[in-house]
PDB file of C-alpha atoms and ligand atoms in Angstrom:
ATOM      1  CA  MET S   1      21.527  44.929 -41.575  1.00 93.00           C
ATOM      2  CA  ARG S   2      20.752  47.246 -44.498  1.00 98.00           C
ATOM      3  CA  GLU S   3      23.287  46.146 -47.084  1.00 98.00           C
ATOM      4  CA  ILE S   4      23.864  47.993 -50.344  1.00 98.00           C
ATOM      5  CA  VAL S   5      26.494  46.462 -52.600  1.00 99.00           C
ATOM      6  CA  ILE S   6      28.221  49.496 -54.032  1.00 99.00           C
ATOM      7  CA  GLY S   7      30.362  49.604 -57.151  1.00 99.00           C
ATOM      8  CA  GLY S   8      32.758  52.473 -57.607  1.00 99.00           C
ATOM      9  CA  ALA S   9      33.288  52.771 -61.360  1.00 99.00           C
ATOM     10  CA  GLN S  10      36.568  54.590 -61.793  1.00 99.00           C
ATOM     11  CA  MET S  11      37.063  55.681 -65.389  1.00 99.00           C
ATOM     12  CA  GLY S  12      40.291  56.041 -67.275  1.00 98.00           C
ATOM     13  CA  ALA S  13      41.113  58.933 -69.553  1.00 98.00           C
ATOM     14  CA  ILE S  14      38.632  60.400 -72.015  1.00 98.00           C
ATOM     15  CA  GLN S  15      40.314  62.264 -74.832  1.00 98.00           C
ATOM     16  CA  LYS S  16      38.985  65.458 -76.381  1.00 98.00           C
ATOM     17  CA  LEU S  17      38.029  63.601 -79.561  1.00 98.00           C
ATOM     18  CA  ASP S  18      36.260  60.683 -77.816  1.00 98.00           C
ATOM     19  CA  SER S  19      32.504  60.657 -78.446  1.00 98.00           C
ATOM     20  CA  ARG S  20      29.917  60.428 -75.685  1.00 98.00           C
ATOM     21  CA  GLU S  21      28.642  57.254 -77.344  1.00 98.00           C
ATOM     22  CA  ALA S  22      32.068  55.604 -76.970  1.00 98.00           C
ATOM     23  CA  VAL S  23      32.243  56.679 -73.319  1.00 99.00           C
ATOM     24  CA  VAL S  24      28.757  55.318 -72.630  1.00 99.00           C
ATOM     25  CA  LEU S  25      29.843  51.933 -74.027  1.00 98.00           C
ATOM     26  CA  ARG S  26      32.673  51.917 -71.465  1.00 99.00           C
ATOM     27  CA  MET S  27      30.206  52.804 -68.714  1.00 99.00           C
ATOM     28  CA  ILE S  28      27.918  49.964 -69.794  1.00 99.00           C
ATOM     29  CA  ALA S  29      30.877  47.540 -69.643  1.00 99.00           C
ATOM     30  CA  LEU S  30      31.393  48.656 -66.025  1.00 99.00           C
ATOM     31  CA  ILE S  31      27.676  48.142 -65.325  1.00 99.00           C
ATOM     32  CA  ASP S  32      27.999  44.611 -66.738  1.00 98.00           C
ATOM     33  CA  GLN S  33      30.905  43.901 -64.362  1.00 98.00           C
ATOM     34  CA  ALA S  34      28.884  45.395 -61.505  1.00 99.00           C
ATOM     35  CA  LYS S  35      25.961  43.109 -62.287  1.00 98.00           C
ATOM     36  CA  ASP S  36      28.258  40.084 -62.108  1.00 98.00           C
ATOM     37  CA  LYS S  37      29.432  41.288 -58.690  1.00 98.00           C
ATOM     38  CA  GLY S  38      25.881  41.752 -57.407  1.00 98.00           C
ATOM     39  CA  CYS S  39      25.978  45.547 -57.156  1.00 99.00           C
ATOM     40  CA  ASP S  40      22.867  47.515 -56.224  1.00 98.00           C
ATOM     41  CA  LEU S  41      24.379  50.918 -56.999  1.00 99.00           C
ATOM     42  CA  VAL S  42      27.238  52.083 -59.234  1.00 99.00           C
ATOM     43  CA  ILE S  43      28.933  55.447 -58.821  1.00 99.00           C
ATOM     44  CA  PHE S  44      30.763  57.084 -61.739  1.00 99.00           C
ATOM     45  CA  PRO S  45      33.057  60.164 -61.763  1.00 99.00           C
ATOM     46  CA  GLU S  46      32.439  63.893 -62.136  1.00 99.00           C
ATOM     47  CA  LEU S  47      31.855  65.127 -65.730  1.00 98.00           C
ATOM     48  CA  CYS S  48      32.241  61.540 -66.879  1.00 98.00           C
ATOM     49  CA  LEU S  49      30.756  61.788 -70.370  1.00 99.00           C
ATOM     50  CA  THR S  50      33.584  63.857 -71.842  1.00 98.00           C
ATOM     51  CA  THR S  51      37.156  64.877 -71.301  1.00 98.00           C
ATOM     52  CA  PHE S  52      37.708  67.290 -68.396  1.00 98.00           C
ATOM     53  CA  PHE S  53      37.087  70.304 -70.661  1.00 98.00           C
ATOM     54  CA  PRO S  54      37.627  73.054 -68.010  1.00 98.00           C
ATOM     55  CA  ARG S  55      41.361  72.652 -68.659  1.00 98.00           C
ATOM     56  CA  TRP S  56      40.838  74.229 -72.090  1.00 98.00           C
ATOM     57  CA  TYR S  57      40.479  78.009 -72.442  1.00 98.00           C
ATOM     58  CA  MET S  58      37.571  78.890 -74.741  1.00 98.00           C
ATOM     59  CA  GLU S  59      36.012  82.234 -75.644  1.00 98.00           C
ATOM     60  CA  ASP S  60      33.353  81.054 -78.088  1.00 98.00           C
ATOM     61  CA  GLN S  61      30.208  80.137 -76.104  1.00 98.00           C
ATOM     62  CA  ALA S  62      29.034  77.754 -78.839  1.00 98.00           C
ATOM     63  CA  GLU S  63      32.295  75.847 -78.453  1.00 98.00           C
ATOM     64  CA  VAL S  64      31.772  75.727 -74.674  1.00 98.00           C
ATOM     65  CA  ASP S  65      28.182  74.581 -74.973  1.00 98.00           C
ATOM     66  CA  GLN S  66      29.124  71.506 -76.996  1.00 98.00           C
ATOM     67  CA  TRP S  67      30.450  69.975 -73.747  1.00 98.00           C
ATOM     68  CA  PHE S  68      27.066  70.362 -72.020  1.00 99.00           C
ATOM     69  CA  GLU S  69      23.914  68.205 -71.923  1.00 98.00           C
ATOM     70  CA  THR S  70      20.569  69.940 -72.357  1.00 98.00           C
ATOM     71  CA  ASP S  71      18.551  66.820 -71.429  1.00 98.00           C
ATOM     72  CA  MET S  72      19.127  63.846 -69.190  1.00 98.00           C
ATOM     73  CA  PRO S  73      18.715  61.153 -70.309  1.00 98.00           C
ATOM     74  CA  ASN S  74      19.466  62.088 -73.916  1.00 98.00           C
ATOM     75  CA  ALA S  75      20.258  60.165 -77.088  1.00 98.00           C
ATOM     76  CA  ALA S  76      23.839  59.458 -76.022  1.00 98.00           C
ATOM     77  CA  THR S  77      23.042  58.360 -72.451  1.00 98.00           C
ATOM     78  CA  ALA S  78      19.750  56.501 -73.073  1.00 98.00           C
ATOM     79  CA  PRO S  79      21.650  53.181 -73.582  1.00 98.00           C
ATOM     80  CA  LEU S  80      23.297  53.646 -70.164  1.00 98.00           C
ATOM     81  CA  PHE S  81      19.951  54.209 -68.463  1.00 98.00           C
ATOM     82  CA  ALA S  82      18.536  51.156 -70.300  1.00 98.00           C
ATOM     83  CA  ALA S  83      21.493  48.935 -69.344  1.00 98.00           C
ATOM     84  CA  ALA S  84      21.351  49.982 -65.693  1.00 98.00           C
ATOM     85  CA  LYS S  85      17.605  49.394 -65.559  1.00 98.00           C
ATOM     86  CA  LEU S  86      17.973  45.984 -67.175  1.00 98.00           C
ATOM     87  CA  ALA S  87      20.656  45.087 -64.624  1.00 98.00           C
ATOM     88  CA  GLY S  88      18.484  46.443 -61.787  1.00 98.00           C
ATOM     89  CA  ILE S  89      21.281  48.782 -60.738  1.00 98.00           C
ATOM     90  CA  ALA S  90      20.952  52.381 -59.560  1.00 99.00           C
ATOM     91  CA  VAL S  91      23.604  54.785 -60.833  1.00 99.00           C
ATOM     92  CA  SER S  92      25.109  58.124 -59.971  1.00 99.00           C
ATOM     93  CA  PHE S  93      27.193  60.075 -62.492  1.00 99.00           C
ATOM     94  CA  GLY S  94      28.344  63.569 -63.233  1.00 99.00           C
ATOM     95  CA  TYR S  95      27.858  65.674 -66.357  1.00 99.00           C
ATOM     96  CA  ALA S  96      27.858  69.290 -67.511  1.00 99.00           C
ATOM     97  CA  GLU S  97      24.260  70.535 -67.402  1.00 99.00           C
ATOM     98  CA  LEU S  98      22.849  73.350 -69.546  1.00 99.00           C
ATOM     99  CA  THR S  99      19.377  74.253 -68.313  1.00 98.00           C
ATOM    100  CA  PRO S 100      16.472  75.546 -70.456  1.00 98.00           C
ATOM    101  CA  ARG S 101      17.166  78.976 -68.884  1.00 98.00           C
ATOM    102  CA  GLY S 102      20.741  78.886 -70.199  1.00 98.00           C
ATOM    103  CA  GLN S 103      22.434  78.160 -66.851  1.00 98.00           C
ATOM    104  CA  HIS S 104      25.583  76.029 -66.801  1.00 99.00           C
ATOM    105  CA  PHE S 105      26.165  73.706 -63.863  1.00 99.00           C
ATOM    106  CA  ASN S 106      28.559  70.927 -62.908  1.00 99.00           C
ATOM    107  CA  THR S 107      25.936  68.352 -61.953  1.00 99.00           C
ATOM    108  CA  SER S 108      25.528  64.822 -60.600  1.00 99.00           C
ATOM    109  CA  ILE S 109      22.409  62.721 -60.606  1.00 99.00           C
ATOM    110  CA  LEU S 110      21.237  59.645 -58.736  1.00 98.00           C
ATOM    111  CA  THR S 111      18.791  57.139 -60.199  1.00 98.00           C
ATOM    112  CA  ASP S 112      16.805  54.339 -58.638  1.00 98.00           C
ATOM    113  CA  LYS S 113      17.046  50.753 -59.909  1.00 98.00           C
ATOM    114  CA  PHE S 114      14.341  51.468 -62.494  1.00 98.00           C
ATOM    115  CA  GLY S 115      16.220  54.268 -64.262  1.00 98.00           C
ATOM    116  CA  ASN S 116      14.246  57.112 -62.677  1.00 98.00           C
ATOM    117  CA  ILE S 117      16.253  60.155 -61.597  1.00 98.00           C
ATOM    118  CA  VAL S 118      15.631  60.524 -57.861  1.00 98.00           C
ATOM    119  CA  GLY S 119      18.247  63.155 -57.000  1.00 98.00           C
ATOM    120  CA  LYS S 120      20.181  65.969 -58.621  1.00 98.00           C
ATOM    121  CA  TYR S 121      23.076  67.925 -57.115  1.00 99.00           C
ATOM    122  CA  ARG S 122      24.907  70.942 -58.585  1.00 99.00           C
ATOM    123  CA  LYS S 123      28.522  71.536 -57.520  1.00 99.00           C
ATOM    124  CA  THR S 124      28.907  74.204 -54.867  1.00 99.00           C
ATOM    125  CA  HIS S 125      32.658  74.747 -54.484  1.00 98.00           C
ATOM    126  CA  LEU S 126      34.016  75.564 -57.938  1.00 98.00           C
ATOM    127  CA  PRO S 127      37.817  75.563 -57.938  1.00 98.00           C
ATOM    128  CA  GLY S 128      40.131  77.375 -60.304  1.00 98.00           C
ATOM    129  CA  HIS S 129      39.721  80.706 -62.045  1.00 98.00           C
ATOM    130  CA  LYS S 130      37.710  82.653 -64.624  1.00 98.00           C
ATOM    131  CA  GLU S 131      40.325  84.160 -66.915  1.00 98.00           C
ATOM    132  CA  TYR S 132      43.351  82.691 -68.672  1.00 98.00           C
ATOM    133  CA  ASP S 133      46.157  82.434 -66.110  1.00 98.00           C
ATOM    134  CA  ALA S 134      49.612  82.421 -67.675  1.00 97.00           C
ATOM    135  CA  GLU S 135      51.184  81.753 -64.254  1.00 96.00           C
ATOM    136  CA  ARG S 136      49.744  78.238 -64.094  1.00 95.00           C
ATOM    137  CA  ALA S 137      51.286  75.175 -65.705  1.00 93.00           C
ATOM    138  CA  PHE S 138      47.798  74.463 -67.100  1.00 96.00           C
ATOM    139  CA  GLN S 139      44.338  75.961 -66.787  1.00 98.00           C
ATOM    140  CA  HIS S 140      41.445  75.034 -64.464  1.00 98.00           C
ATOM    141  CA  LEU S 141      38.521  77.167 -65.662  1.00 98.00           C
ATOM    142  CA  GLU S 142      35.554  75.829 -63.704  1.00 98.00           C
ATOM    143  CA  LYS S 143      34.758  79.338 -62.469  1.00 98.00           C
ATOM    144  CA  ARG S 144      34.549  80.448 -66.113  1.00 98.00           C
ATOM    145  CA  TYR S 145      32.267  77.705 -67.416  1.00 98.00           C
ATOM    146  CA  PHE S 146      29.961  76.926 -64.473  1.00 99.00           C
ATOM    147  CA  LEU S 147      27.681  78.771 -62.112  1.00 98.00           C
ATOM    148  CA  GLU S 148      27.915  77.916 -58.441  1.00 98.00           C
ATOM    149  CA  GLY S 149      25.327  75.236 -57.687  1.00 98.00           C
ATOM    150  CA  ASP S 150      21.904  76.293 -56.439  1.00 98.00           C
ATOM    151  CA  THR S 151      20.840  73.016 -54.823  1.00 98.00           C
ATOM    152  CA  GLY S 152      22.641  73.100 -51.505  1.00 98.00           C
ATOM    153  CA  PHE S 153      23.449  69.592 -50.252  1.00 99.00           C
ATOM    154  CA  PRO S 154      20.181  67.647 -50.263  1.00 98.00           C
ATOM    155  CA  VAL S 155      19.802  64.105 -48.932  1.00 99.00           C
ATOM    156  CA  TRP S 156      17.370  61.604 -50.435  1.00 98.00           C
ATOM    157  CA  LYS S 157      15.954  58.372 -49.088  1.00 98.00           C
ATOM    158  CA  SER S 158      16.638  55.638 -51.624  1.00 98.00           C
ATOM    159  CA  GLN S 159      17.177  51.872 -51.230  1.00 98.00           C
ATOM    160  CA  ASP S 160      16.195  52.277 -47.561  1.00 98.00           C
ATOM    161  CA  ALA S 161      19.169  54.585 -46.898  1.00 98.00           C
ATOM    162  CA  PHE S 162      19.844  58.303 -46.733  1.00 98.00           C
ATOM    163  CA  MET S 163      22.029  59.341 -49.652  1.00 99.00           C
ATOM    164  CA  GLY S 164      23.673  62.597 -50.673  1.00 99.00           C
ATOM    165  CA  MET S 165      26.108  63.774 -53.304  1.00 99.00           C
ATOM    166  CA  CYS S 166      28.885  66.271 -53.656  1.00 99.00           C
ATOM    167  CA  ILE S 167      31.398  66.768 -56.444  1.00 99.00           C
ATOM    168  CA  CYS S 168      35.187  66.745 -56.492  1.00 98.00           C
ATOM    169  CA  ASN S 169      36.447  69.931 -54.804  1.00 98.00           C
ATOM    170  CA  ASP S 170      33.418  69.813 -52.468  1.00 99.00           C
ATOM    171  CA  ARG S 171      35.069  66.798 -50.812  1.00 98.00           C
ATOM    172  CA  ARG S 172      37.715  69.064 -49.320  1.00 98.00           C
ATOM    173  CA  TRP S 173      35.142  71.176 -47.419  1.00 98.00           C
ATOM    174  CA  PRO S 174      33.898  69.815 -44.072  1.00 98.00           C
ATOM    175  CA  GLU S 175      30.788  71.985 -44.338  1.00 98.00           C
ATOM    176  CA  ALA S 176      29.558  69.881 -47.274  1.00 98.00           C
ATOM    177  CA  TYR S 177      29.608  66.648 -45.263  1.00 99.00           C
ATOM    178  CA  ARG S 178      28.177  68.300 -42.163  1.00 98.00           C
ATOM    179  CA  VAL S 179      25.171  69.775 -43.974  1.00 98.00           C
ATOM    180  CA  MET S 180      24.403  66.277 -45.235  1.00 99.00           C
ATOM    181  CA  GLY S 181      25.273  64.812 -41.827  1.00 99.00           C
ATOM    182  CA  LEU S 182      22.619  67.040 -40.288  1.00 99.00           C
ATOM    183  CA  GLN S 183      20.110  65.344 -42.605  1.00 99.00           C
ATOM    184  CA  GLY S 184      21.198  61.918 -41.375  1.00 98.00           C
ATOM    185  CA  VAL S 185      23.229  61.004 -44.444  1.00 99.00           C
ATOM    186  CA  GLU S 186      24.498  57.418 -44.574  1.00 99.00           C
ATOM    187  CA  LEU S 187      26.154  57.465 -47.989  1.00 99.00           C
ATOM    188  CA  VAL S 188      27.942  60.396 -49.628  1.00 99.00           C
ATOM    189  CA  MET S 189      28.667  59.794 -53.312  1.00 99.00           C
ATOM    190  CA  LEU S 190      31.156  61.916 -55.177  1.00 99.00           C
ATOM    191  CA  GLY S 191      33.132  61.885 -58.383  1.00 99.00           C
ATOM    192  CA  TYR S 192      36.312  63.773 -59.129  1.00 99.00           C
ATOM    193  CA  ASN S 193      38.749  64.933 -61.820  1.00 98.00           C
ATOM    194  CA  THR S 194      41.882  65.850 -59.903  1.00 98.00           C
ATOM    195  CA  PRO S 195      45.010  66.698 -61.874  1.00 98.00           C
ATOM    196  CA  SER S 196      48.007  64.592 -60.772  1.00 98.00           C
ATOM    197  CA  VAL S 197      50.056  67.787 -60.728  1.00 97.00           C
ATOM    198  CA  ASN S 198      49.381  71.001 -58.815  1.00 96.00           C
ATOM    199  CA  SER S 199      49.377  73.651 -61.557  1.00 95.00           C
ATOM    200  CA  GLN S 200      50.612  76.245 -59.047  1.00 95.00           C
ATOM    201  CA  MET S 201      53.172  74.002 -57.311  1.00 94.00           C
ATOM    202  CA  PRO S 202      54.414  71.279 -59.676  1.00 91.00           C
ATOM    203  CA  SER S 203      56.840  70.026 -56.989  1.00 94.00           C
ATOM    204  CA  GLU S 204      53.924  68.943 -54.752  1.00 96.00           C
ATOM    205  CA  GLY S 205      53.898  65.358 -56.013  1.00 96.00           C
ATOM    206  CA  LEU S 206      51.202  62.751 -56.590  1.00 98.00           C
ATOM    207  CA  ASP S 207      51.598  61.093 -53.175  1.00 98.00           C
ATOM    208  CA  LYS S 208      50.634  64.250 -51.331  1.00 98.00           C
ATOM    209  CA  ARG S 209      47.688  64.862 -53.651  1.00 98.00           C
ATOM    210  CA  LEU S 210      46.373  61.335 -53.073  1.00 98.00           C
ATOM    211  CA  TYR S 211      46.905  61.765 -49.328  1.00 98.00           C
ATOM    212  CA  HIS S 212      44.868  64.984 -49.236  1.00 98.00           C
ATOM    213  CA  SER S 213      42.070  63.323 -51.186  1.00 98.00           C
ATOM    214  CA  ASP S 214      41.984  60.359 -48.783  1.00 98.00           C
ATOM    215  CA  LEU S 215      42.305  62.590 -45.733  1.00 98.00           C
ATOM    216  CA  SER S 216      39.333  64.740 -46.736  1.00 98.00           C
ATOM    217  CA  MET S 217      37.030  61.809 -47.431  1.00 99.00           C
ATOM    218  CA  MET S 218      38.131  59.787 -44.402  1.00 99.00           C
ATOM    219  CA  ALA S 219      37.514  62.763 -42.114  1.00 99.00           C
ATOM    220  CA  GLY S 220      34.139  63.485 -43.732  1.00 99.00           C
ATOM    221  CA  ALA S 221      33.116  59.866 -43.251  1.00 99.00           C
ATOM    222  CA  TYR S 222      34.267  59.553 -39.630  1.00 99.00           C
ATOM    223  CA  GLN S 223      33.021  62.935 -38.414  1.00 99.00           C
ATOM    224  CA  ASN S 224      29.547  62.297 -39.799  1.00 99.00           C
ATOM    225  CA  SER S 225      29.459  58.528 -39.351  1.00 99.00           C
ATOM    226  CA  THR S 226      28.651  57.934 -42.997  1.00 99.00           C
ATOM    227  CA  TRP S 227      29.924  55.888 -45.911  1.00 99.00           C
ATOM    228  CA  VAL S 228      31.796  58.013 -48.449  1.00 99.00           C
ATOM    229  CA  VAL S 229      32.476  56.787 -51.966  1.00 99.00           C
ATOM    230  CA  GLY S 230      34.881  58.916 -54.012  1.00 99.00           C
ATOM    231  CA  ILE S 231      35.421  57.952 -57.639  1.00 99.00           C
ATOM    232  CA  ALA S 232      38.048  59.341 -59.991  1.00 99.00           C
ATOM    233  CA  LYS S 233      38.331  59.984 -63.645  1.00 98.00           C
ATOM    234  CA  ALA S 234      41.996  59.124 -64.037  1.00 98.00           C
ATOM    235  CA  GLY S 235      44.762  58.769 -66.578  1.00 98.00           C
ATOM    236  CA  ASP S 236      46.321  60.923 -69.260  1.00 98.00           C
ATOM    237  CA  GLU S 237      43.824  63.118 -71.101  1.00 98.00           C
ATOM    238  CA  ASP S 238      45.542  64.692 -74.110  1.00 98.00           C
ATOM    239  CA  GLY S 239      48.785  65.077 -72.165  1.00 98.00           C
ATOM    240  CA  HIS S 240      47.127  66.114 -68.878  1.00 98.00           C
ATOM    241  CA  PRO S 241      47.361  63.442 -66.146  1.00 98.00           C
ATOM    242  CA  LEU S 242      44.504  62.945 -63.698  1.00 98.00           C
ATOM    243  CA  MET S 243      45.067  60.959 -60.514  1.00 98.00           C
ATOM    244  CA  GLY S 244      43.183  57.796 -59.582  1.00 98.00           C
ATOM    245  CA  GLY S 245      42.821  56.756 -55.958  1.00 98.00           C
ATOM    246  CA  SER S 246      39.096  55.971 -55.988  1.00 99.00           C
ATOM    247  CA  VAL S 247      37.992  54.730 -52.586  1.00 99.00           C
ATOM    248  CA  ILE S 248      35.103  53.421 -50.544  1.00 99.00           C
ATOM    249  CA  VAL S 249      35.400  54.704 -46.967  1.00 99.00           C
ATOM    250  CA  ASP S 250      33.438  53.222 -44.081  1.00 99.00           C
ATOM    251  CA  PRO S 251      31.659  55.252 -41.353  1.00 99.00           C
ATOM    252  CA  ASN S 252      34.699  54.872 -39.084  1.00 98.00           C
ATOM    253  CA  GLY S 253      36.903  56.566 -41.670  1.00 99.00           C
ATOM    254  CA  PHE S 254      38.674  53.438 -42.907  1.00 99.00           C
ATOM    255  CA  VAL S 255      39.240  52.764 -46.606  1.00 99.00           C
ATOM    256  CA  VAL S 256      37.645  49.389 -47.378  1.00 99.00           C
ATOM    257  CA  ALA S 257      38.210  49.357 -51.153  1.00 99.00           C
ATOM    258  CA  ARG S 258      40.688  51.226 -53.309  1.00 98.00           C
ATOM    259  CA  ALA S 259      41.373  51.370 -57.059  1.00 98.00           C
ATOM    260  CA  GLU S 260      44.886  50.289 -57.995  1.00 98.00           C
ATOM    261  CA  THR S 261      45.015  51.585 -61.580  1.00 98.00           C
ATOM    262  CA  GLU S 262      44.383  54.735 -63.602  1.00 98.00           C
ATOM    263  CA  VAL S 263      42.052  53.032 -66.105  1.00 98.00           C
ATOM    264  CA  ASP S 264      38.420  51.862 -66.093  1.00 98.00           C
ATOM    265  CA  GLU S 265      38.226  49.810 -62.884  1.00 98.00           C
ATOM    266  CA  LEU S 266      35.365  48.699 -60.674  1.00 99.00           C
ATOM    267  CA  ILE S 267      35.844  48.576 -56.910  1.00 99.00           C
ATOM    268  CA  VAL S 268      33.132  46.846 -54.895  1.00 99.00           C
ATOM    269  CA  HIS S 269      32.110  46.656 -51.267  1.00 99.00           C
ATOM    270  CA  ALA S 270      28.980  45.426 -49.505  1.00 98.00           C
ATOM    271  CA  CYS S 271      28.142  48.489 -47.403  1.00 99.00           C
ATOM    272  CA  ASP S 272      25.955  48.009 -44.329  1.00 98.00           C
ATOM    273  CA  MET S 273      24.067  51.247 -43.762  1.00 98.00           C
ATOM    274  CA  ASP S 274      23.446  50.165 -40.148  1.00 98.00           C
ATOM    275  CA  ALA S 275      27.197  50.562 -39.588  1.00 98.00           C
ATOM    276  CA  CYS S 276      26.442  54.303 -39.422  1.00 98.00           C
ATOM    277  CA  ASN S 277      24.184  53.919 -36.396  1.00 98.00           C
ATOM    278  CA  PHE S 278      26.760  53.609 -33.611  1.00 98.00           C
ATOM    279  CA  GLY S 279      28.717  56.771 -34.400  1.00 98.00           C
ATOM    280  CA  LYS S 280      25.526  58.744 -35.001  1.00 98.00           C
ATOM    281  CA  ALA S 281      24.172  57.651 -31.602  1.00 98.00           C
ATOM    282  CA  THR S 282      27.360  58.229 -29.602  1.00 98.00           C
ATOM    283  CA  ILE S 283      30.340  60.494 -30.283  1.00 98.00           C
ATOM    284  CA  PHE S 284      28.654  62.166 -33.263  1.00 98.00           C
ATOM    285  CA  ASP S 285      25.162  62.420 -31.805  1.00 98.00           C
ATOM    286  CA  PHE S 286      24.769  65.958 -33.121  1.00 99.00           C
ATOM    287  CA  GLU S 287      21.633  66.740 -31.108  1.00 98.00           C
ATOM    288  CA  ARG S 288      23.439  66.133 -27.821  1.00 98.00           C
ATOM    289  CA  HIS S 289      26.912  67.397 -28.573  1.00 98.00           C
ATOM    290  CA  ARG S 290      26.934  70.178 -31.169  1.00 98.00           C
ATOM    291  CA  ARG S 291      27.354  73.717 -29.769  1.00 98.00           C
ATOM    292  CA  ILE S 292      25.838  75.875 -32.470  1.00 98.00           C
ATOM    293  CA  GLU S 293      26.051  78.991 -30.303  1.00 98.00           C
ATOM    294  CA  HIS S 294      29.779  78.968 -31.087  1.00 98.00           C
ATOM    295  CA  TYR S 295      29.560  78.288 -34.829  1.00 98.00           C
ATOM    296  CA  GLU S 296      28.080  81.585 -36.013  1.00 98.00           C
ATOM    297  CA  LEU S 297      31.227  82.613 -37.925  1.00 98.00           C
ATOM    298  CA  ILE S 298      30.874  79.617 -40.209  1.00 97.00           C
ATOM    299  CA  CYS S 299      27.707  81.025 -41.740  1.00 97.00           C
ATOM    300  CA  SER S 300      28.425  84.747 -41.528  1.00 98.00           C
ATOM    301  CA  GLN S 301      31.974  84.958 -42.876  1.00 98.00           C
ATOM    302  CA  THR S 302      33.775  83.417 -45.864  1.00 98.00           C
ATOM    303  CA  GLY S 303      37.381  84.599 -45.583  1.00 98.00           C
ATOM    304  CA  VAL S 304      39.760  84.903 -42.641  1.00 98.00           C
ATOM    305  CA  LYS S 305      39.650  87.992 -40.402  1.00 98.00           C
ATOM    306  CA  ARG S 306      42.453  87.929 -37.880  1.00 98.00           C
ATOM    307  CA  PRO S 307      42.006  89.583 -34.480  1.00 96.00           C
ATOM    308  CA  THR S 308      43.855  92.891 -34.211  1.00 94.00           C
TER     309      THR S 308
HETATM  310  N1  CDT F 401      37.414  68.997 -60.527  1.00 53.22           N
HETATM  311  C1  CDT F 401      37.874  69.533 -59.387  1.00 53.22           C
HETATM  312  O1  CDT F 401      37.132  70.111 -58.603  1.00 53.22           O
HETATM  313  N2  CDT F 401      39.210  69.407 -59.152  1.00 53.22           N
HETATM  314  C2  CDT F 401      39.868  70.031 -58.049  1.00 53.22           C
HETATM  315  C3  CDT F 401      41.231  70.434 -58.443  1.00 53.22           C
HETATM  316  C4  CDT F 401      41.376  71.835 -58.221  1.00 53.22           C
HETATM  317  S1  CDT F 401      42.897  72.465 -58.722  1.00 53.22           S
HETATM  318  C5  CDT F 401      42.504  74.040 -59.242  1.00 53.22           C
HETATM  319  C6  CDT F 401      39.966  69.160 -56.801  1.00 53.22           C
HETATM  320  O2  CDT F 401      39.732  69.684 -55.709  1.00 53.22           O
HETATM  321  O3  CDT F 401      40.330  68.002 -56.893  1.00 53.22           O
END
């Protein structure tokens, strides 16, 4: 049995005026709870140091850049790294990354239990749009503020398990899980900021949005025989509601822990990485069963081309 006690640290709303330092104090409080529960690893949401700023339309690049981190750790996050190290807990969290070459990415990192960064992932599937869209109930400008990630979907060996990351909208794309599955992934970590309302179909309803989130992660887990941990930033950010629904999903696709609130909340499960072995050796033994000669379209075509 290779057990990793995983804490999913859902975070409640972060308002536009909240400082990173105040947010980090909340994250440290969640680390403290995780230590009491014996966690080895704590997973935080996407872009968890600030409000979900891609909802705001900005033209001034200096204004945009204030939401980004040029170093990690930095002055604001150093106390988080120190607290996690002291607790002997590895962490994964998302932030807006501005590189020395001036590139903007939506990024997540993974540390070991000593506070060393052992993995970095940059979001591949950026949802939303680039220009102000008056047709939408509210904006979602990830395509304006971020470049598409350049990392692919790497998998790292840490804590005697194979771990990968993706971010929010990536969870809806089976290709993301499969690329990690092909590297033997046993734990997919992801954070999300998902509006409770569909800006292009306000009648959709929260229940359906939570269902689609669950469905995507449960399928990704089952079809690749891996744990999937999906953690929300939830609650009302300056009048814009984000859904909760953070979950830990086992390698059979069952939800084993679920957040019940839309505020800071830790969900915990002792995850046995060996629970991935059976599915990987049987129905999802990729080496024996995949038929790549029929999958060529997946890598040669993005959009739909119907037969004539
Ligand atoms: N942050 C993020 O990727 N959110 C998207 C909502 C997209 S709506 C334009 C998601 O897939 O949850």
